[in-house]
Amino acid sequence: AQSVTQLGSHVSVSEGALVLLRCNYSSSVPPYLFWYVQYPNQGLQLLLKYTTGATLVKGINGFEAEFKKSETSFHLTKPSAHMSDAAEYFCAVSPLEGGGADGLTFGKGTHLIIQP
Amino acid sequence: GAGVSQSPSNKVTEKGKDVELRCDPISGHTALYWYRQRLGQGLEFLIYFQGNSAPDKSGLPSDRFSAERTGESVSTLTIQRTQQEDSAVYLCASSPTGSNQPQHFGDGTRLSIL
């Protein structure tokens, strides 16, 4: 069984400030971890993923995330927020990169608000 | 290339009516997934197809929900006798094999039950 917890349904930061979106997971097997972004009225776009190897993963739009097994965390960060980063962000876990027969298990999402 | 296509993009219907949602996966992708996204909640996995076979239908919320897939192509999600709690965004995703490649999502169908 797997689960994902995203702390904070809404996060507000100033333009140019650090973005930190938190994600903790539980998994009975070594996990594949994902961050997806969803802009209004659009589907989910993959930001980045952790499969194996390097624990610091770089994604699109300047985002990165670090897999910390001891903390069961996969927090998403960006050094400097841009207005275009305003969106809903979802953390997901799976025993397989493609989801397998059980699909991806998603967190409830974090709405990122960027203040000018 | 073409991504995952879903239709309609929006559907408004009266309670009790049947609705059919369509998903065209990326060509060549054998794995196809349906998810439901209720307002303020995360994505809820509904069903997975490998080819036209759905090994596990237990994620479907009730027996009013059914899904089919033709070969390794189009899939339809049907909701019979819709209820207000069915209002949600229904997202479809596909991946090359379902095991070692990430999923690609469509833009979803926003279903509103009056």
PDB file of N, CA and C in Angstrom, chain A residues 67-116:
ATOM      1  N   PHE A  67      15.142  13.315  -3.111  1.00  0.00           N
ATOM      2  CA  PHE A  67      14.623  12.113  -2.479  1.00  0.00           C
ATOM      3  C   PHE A  67      15.438  11.832  -1.223  1.00  0.00           C
ATOM      4  N   LYS A  68      14.755  11.838  -0.072  1.00  0.00           N
ATOM      5  CA  LYS A  68      15.408  11.532   1.189  1.00  0.00           C
ATOM      6  C   LYS A  68      14.721  10.304   1.779  1.00  0.00           C
ATOM      7  N   LYS A  69      15.374   9.173   1.617  1.00  0.00           N
ATOM      8  CA  LYS A  69      14.775   7.915   2.060  1.00  0.00           C
ATOM      9  C   LYS A  69      14.552   7.902   3.567  1.00  0.00           C
ATOM     10  N   SER A  70      15.520   8.432   4.326  1.00  0.00           N
ATOM     11  CA  SER A  70      15.416   8.393   5.791  1.00  0.00           C
ATOM     12  C   SER A  70      14.238   9.222   6.291  1.00  0.00           C
ATOM     13  N   GLU A  71      13.864  10.226   5.518  1.00  0.00           N
ATOM     14  CA  GLU A  71      12.755  11.090   5.916  1.00  0.00           C
ATOM     15  C   GLU A  71      11.480  10.764   5.125  1.00  0.00           C
ATOM     16  N   THR A  72      11.548   9.809   4.243  1.00  0.00           N
ATOM     17  CA  THR A  72      10.457   9.463   3.317  1.00  0.00           C
ATOM     18  C   THR A  72       9.858  10.735   2.722  1.00  0.00           C
ATOM     19  N   SER A  73      10.745  11.587   2.202  1.00  0.00           N
ATOM     20  CA  SER A  73      10.286  12.860   1.660  1.00  0.00           C
ATOM     21  C   SER A  73      10.781  13.061   0.239  1.00  0.00           C
ATOM     22  N   PHE A  74      10.073  13.919  -0.476  1.00  0.00           N
ATOM     23  CA  PHE A  74      10.434  14.270  -1.849  1.00  0.00           C
ATOM     24  C   PHE A  74       9.934  15.695  -2.086  1.00  0.00           C
ATOM     25  N   HIS A  75      10.523  16.635  -1.348  1.00  0.00           N
ATOM     26  CA  HIS A  75      10.076  18.018  -1.406  1.00  0.00           C
ATOM     27  C   HIS A  75      10.513  18.691  -2.707  1.00  0.00           C
ATOM     28  N   LEU A  76       9.660  19.555  -3.215  1.00  0.00           N
ATOM     29  CA  LEU A  76       9.910  20.271  -4.471  1.00  0.00           C
ATOM     30  C   LEU A  76      10.372  21.690  -4.153  1.00  0.00           C
ATOM     31  N   THR A  77      11.416  22.154  -4.822  1.00  0.00           N
ATOM     32  CA  THR A  77      11.914  23.492  -4.582  1.00  0.00           C
ATOM     33  C   THR A  77      12.232  24.202  -5.889  1.00  0.00           C
ATOM     34  N   LYS A  78      12.233  25.528  -5.783  1.00  0.00           N
ATOM     35  CA  LYS A  78      12.677  26.389  -6.872  1.00  0.00           C
ATOM     36  C   LYS A  78      13.266  27.627  -6.219  1.00  0.00           C
ATOM     37  N   PRO A  79      14.477  28.022  -6.585  1.00  0.00           N
ATOM     38  CA  PRO A  79      15.149  29.120  -5.880  1.00  0.00           C
ATOM     39  C   PRO A  79      14.416  30.452  -5.972  1.00  0.00           C
ATOM     40  N   SER A  80      13.802  30.717  -7.124  1.00  0.00           N
ATOM     41  CA  SER A  80      13.198  32.027  -7.330  1.00  0.00           C
ATOM     42  C   SER A  80      11.867  31.875  -8.068  1.00  0.00           C
ATOM     43  N   ALA A  81      10.787  32.203  -7.379  1.00  0.00           N
ATOM     44  CA  ALA A  81       9.450  32.020  -7.955  1.00  0.00           C
ATOM     45  C   ALA A  81       9.168  33.045  -9.049  1.00  0.00           C
ATOM     46  N   HIS A  82       8.441  32.572 -10.044  1.00  0.00           N
ATOM     47  CA  HIS A  82       7.997  33.434 -11.140  1.00  0.00           C
ATOM     48  C   HIS A  82       6.479  33.398 -11.185  1.00  0.00           C
ATOM     49  N   MET A  83       5.907  34.476 -11.654  1.00  0.00           N
ATOM     50  CA  MET A  83       4.430  34.545 -11.708  1.00  0.00           C
ATOM     51  C   MET A  83       3.842  33.360 -12.472  1.00  0.00           C
ATOM     52  N   SER A  84       4.550  32.889 -13.478  1.00  0.00           N
ATOM     53  CA  SER A  84       4.032  31.784 -14.296  1.00  0.00           C
ATOM     54  C   SER A  84       4.043  30.445 -13.565  1.00  0.00           C
ATOM     55  N   ASP A  85       4.635  30.408 -12.365  1.00  0.00           N
ATOM     56  CA  ASP A  85       4.650  29.162 -11.586  1.00  0.00           C
ATOM     57  C   ASP A  85       3.340  28.919 -10.850  1.00  0.00           C
ATOM     58  N   ALA A  86       2.472  29.903 -10.838  1.00  0.00           N
ATOM     59  CA  ALA A  86       1.184  29.743 -10.146  1.00  0.00           C
ATOM     60  C   ALA A  86       0.390  28.613 -10.784  1.00  0.00           C
ATOM     61  N   ALA A  87       0.092  27.587 -10.005  1.00  0.00           N
ATOM     62  CA  ALA A  87      -0.573  26.390 -10.524  1.00  0.00           C
ATOM     63  C   ALA A  87      -0.830  25.443  -9.358  1.00  0.00           C
ATOM     64  N   GLU A  88      -1.412  24.287  -9.674  1.00  0.00           N
ATOM     65  CA  GLU A  88      -1.600  23.217  -8.701  1.00  0.00           C
ATOM     66  C   GLU A  88      -0.489  22.195  -8.914  1.00  0.00           C
ATOM     67  N   TYR A  89       0.113  21.754  -7.815  1.00  0.00           N
ATOM     68  CA  TYR A  89       1.224  20.819  -7.889  1.00  0.00           C
ATOM     69  C   TYR A  89       0.853  19.540  -7.153  1.00  0.00           C
ATOM     70  N   PHE A  90       1.104  18.418  -7.814  1.00  0.00           N
ATOM     71  CA  PHE A  90       0.772  17.122  -7.249  1.00  0.00           C
ATOM     72  C   PHE A  90       2.020  16.258  -7.131  1.00  0.00           C
ATOM     73  N   CYS A  91       2.176  15.649  -5.974  1.00  0.00           N
ATOM     74  CA  CYS A  91       3.210  14.652  -5.746  1.00  0.00           C
ATOM     75  C   CYS A  91       2.571  13.274  -5.926  1.00  0.00           C
ATOM     76  N   ALA A  92       3.309  12.332  -6.514  1.00  0.00           N
ATOM     77  CA  ALA A  92       2.751  11.007  -6.748  1.00  0.00           C
ATOM     78  C   ALA A  92       3.818   9.947  -6.514  1.00  0.00           C
ATOM     79  N   VAL A  93       3.351   8.745  -6.175  1.00  0.00           N
ATOM     80  CA  VAL A  93       4.256   7.619  -5.921  1.00  0.00           C
ATOM     81  C   VAL A  93       3.737   6.395  -6.644  1.00  0.00           C
ATOM     82  N   SER A  94       4.646   5.520  -7.023  1.00  0.00           N
ATOM     83  CA  SER A  94       4.263   4.290  -7.697  1.00  0.00           C
ATOM     84  C   SER A  94       5.372   3.273  -7.524  1.00  0.00           C
ATOM     85  N   PRO A  95       5.021   1.989  -7.522  1.00  0.00           N
ATOM     86  CA  PRO A  95       6.075   0.972  -7.495  1.00  0.00           C
ATOM     87  C   PRO A  95       6.762   0.810  -8.840  1.00  0.00           C
ATOM     88  N   LEU A  96       6.149   1.372  -9.873  1.00  0.00           N
ATOM     89  CA  LEU A  96       6.705   1.300 -11.219  1.00  0.00           C
ATOM     90  C   LEU A  96       6.670   2.683 -11.843  1.00  0.00           C
ATOM     91  N   GLU A  97       7.640   2.960 -12.734  1.00  0.00           N
ATOM     92  CA  GLU A  97       7.695   4.276 -13.351  1.00  0.00           C
ATOM     93  C   GLU A  97       6.428   4.573 -14.139  1.00  0.00           C
ATOM     94  N   GLY A  98       5.863   3.533 -14.734  1.00  0.00           N
ATOM     95  CA  GLY A  98       4.676   3.750 -15.549  1.00  0.00           C
ATOM     96  C   GLY A  98       3.374   3.629 -14.801  1.00  0.00           C
ATOM     97  N   GLY A  99       3.456   3.255 -13.522  1.00  0.00           N
ATOM     98  CA  GLY A  99       2.235   3.156 -12.733  1.00  0.00           C
ATOM     99  C   GLY A  99       1.755   1.734 -12.552  1.00  0.00           C
ATOM    100  N   GLY A 100       2.003   0.883 -13.521  1.00  0.00           N
ATOM    101  CA  GLY A 100       1.575  -0.498 -13.391  1.00  0.00           C
ATOM    102  C   GLY A 100       0.074  -0.621 -13.301  1.00  0.00           C
ATOM    103  N   ALA A 101      -0.379  -1.735 -12.762  1.00  0.00           N
ATOM    104  CA  ALA A 101      -1.809  -2.033 -12.740  1.00  0.00           C
ATOM    105  C   ALA A 101      -2.572  -1.207 -11.721  1.00  0.00           C
ATOM    106  N   ASP A 102      -1.885  -0.588 -10.798  1.00  0.00           N
ATOM    107  CA  ASP A 102      -2.560   0.186  -9.753  1.00  0.00           C
ATOM    108  C   ASP A 102      -2.488   1.681  -9.983  1.00  0.00           C
ATOM    109  N   GLY A 103      -1.938   2.101 -11.109  1.00  0.00           N
ATOM    110  CA  GLY A 103      -1.866   3.524 -11.383  1.00  0.00           C
ATOM    111  C   GLY A 103      -0.922   4.242 -10.451  1.00  0.00           C
ATOM    112  N   LEU A 104      -0.946   5.535 -10.513  1.00  0.00           N
ATOM    113  CA  LEU A 104      -0.174   6.380  -9.616  1.00  0.00           C
ATOM    114  C   LEU A 104      -1.032   6.736  -8.403  1.00  0.00           C
ATOM    115  N   THR A 105      -0.381   6.836  -7.264  1.00  0.00           N
ATOM    116  CA  THR A 105      -1.059   7.311  -6.056  1.00  0.00           C
ATOM    117  C   THR A 105      -0.661   8.767  -5.858  1.00  0.00           C
ATOM    118  N   PHE A 106      -1.652   9.641  -5.861  1.00  0.00           N
ATOM    119  CA  PHE A 106      -1.403  11.072  -5.804  1.00  0.00           C
ATOM    120  C   PHE A 106      -1.694  11.650  -4.426  1.00  0.00           C
ATOM    121  N   GLY A 107      -0.984  12.727  -4.106  1.00  0.00           N
ATOM    122  CA  GLY A 107      -1.367  13.546  -2.976  1.00  0.00           C
ATOM    123  C   GLY A 107      -2.548  14.423  -3.358  1.00  0.00           C
ATOM    124  N   LYS A 108      -3.053  15.182  -2.398  1.00  0.00           N
ATOM    125  CA  LYS A 108      -4.233  16.013  -2.648  1.00  0.00           C
ATOM    126  C   LYS A 108      -3.909  17.304  -3.365  1.00  0.00           C
ATOM    127  N   GLY A 109      -2.630  17.574  -3.550  1.00  0.00           N
ATOM    128  CA  GLY A 109      -2.250  18.747  -4.304  1.00  0.00           C
ATOM    129  C   GLY A 109      -1.971  19.958  -3.431  1.00  0.00           C
ATOM    130  N   THR A 110      -1.112  20.831  -3.947  1.00  0.00           N
ATOM    131  CA  THR A 110      -0.813  22.105  -3.295  1.00  0.00           C
ATOM    132  C   THR A 110      -0.987  23.206  -4.317  1.00  0.00           C
ATOM    133  N   HIS A 111      -1.828  24.177  -3.959  1.00  0.00           N
ATOM    134  CA  HIS A 111      -2.057  25.309  -4.852  1.00  0.00           C
ATOM    135  C   HIS A 111      -1.003  26.365  -4.557  1.00  0.00           C
ATOM    136  N   LEU A 112      -0.156  26.648  -5.520  1.00  0.00           N
ATOM    137  CA  LEU A 112       0.914  27.625  -5.349  1.00  0.00           C
ATOM    138  C   LEU A 112       0.446  28.984  -5.853  1.00  0.00           C
ATOM    139  N   ILE A 113       0.509  29.951  -4.955  1.00  0.00           N
ATOM    140  CA  ILE A 113       0.109  31.324  -5.266  1.00  0.00           C
ATOM    141  C   ILE A 113       1.349  32.183  -5.268  1.00  0.00           C
ATOM    142  N   ILE A 114       1.534  32.974  -6.310  1.00  0.00           N
ATOM    143  CA  ILE A 114       2.688  33.851  -6.407  1.00  0.00           C
ATOM    144  C   ILE A 114       2.204  35.296  -6.272  1.00  0.00           C
ATOM    145  N   GLN A 115       2.718  35.964  -5.272  1.00  0.00           N
ATOM    146  CA  GLN A 115       2.335  37.355  -5.043  1.00  0.00           C
ATOM    147  C   GLN A 115       3.339  38.301  -5.691  1.00  0.00           C
ATOM    148  N   PRO A 116       2.857  39.321  -6.363  1.00  0.00           N
ATOM    149  CA  PRO A 116       3.780  40.254  -7.043  1.00  0.00           C
ATOM    150  C   PRO A 116       4.566  41.090  -6.049  1.00  0.00           C
TER     151      PRO A 116
END
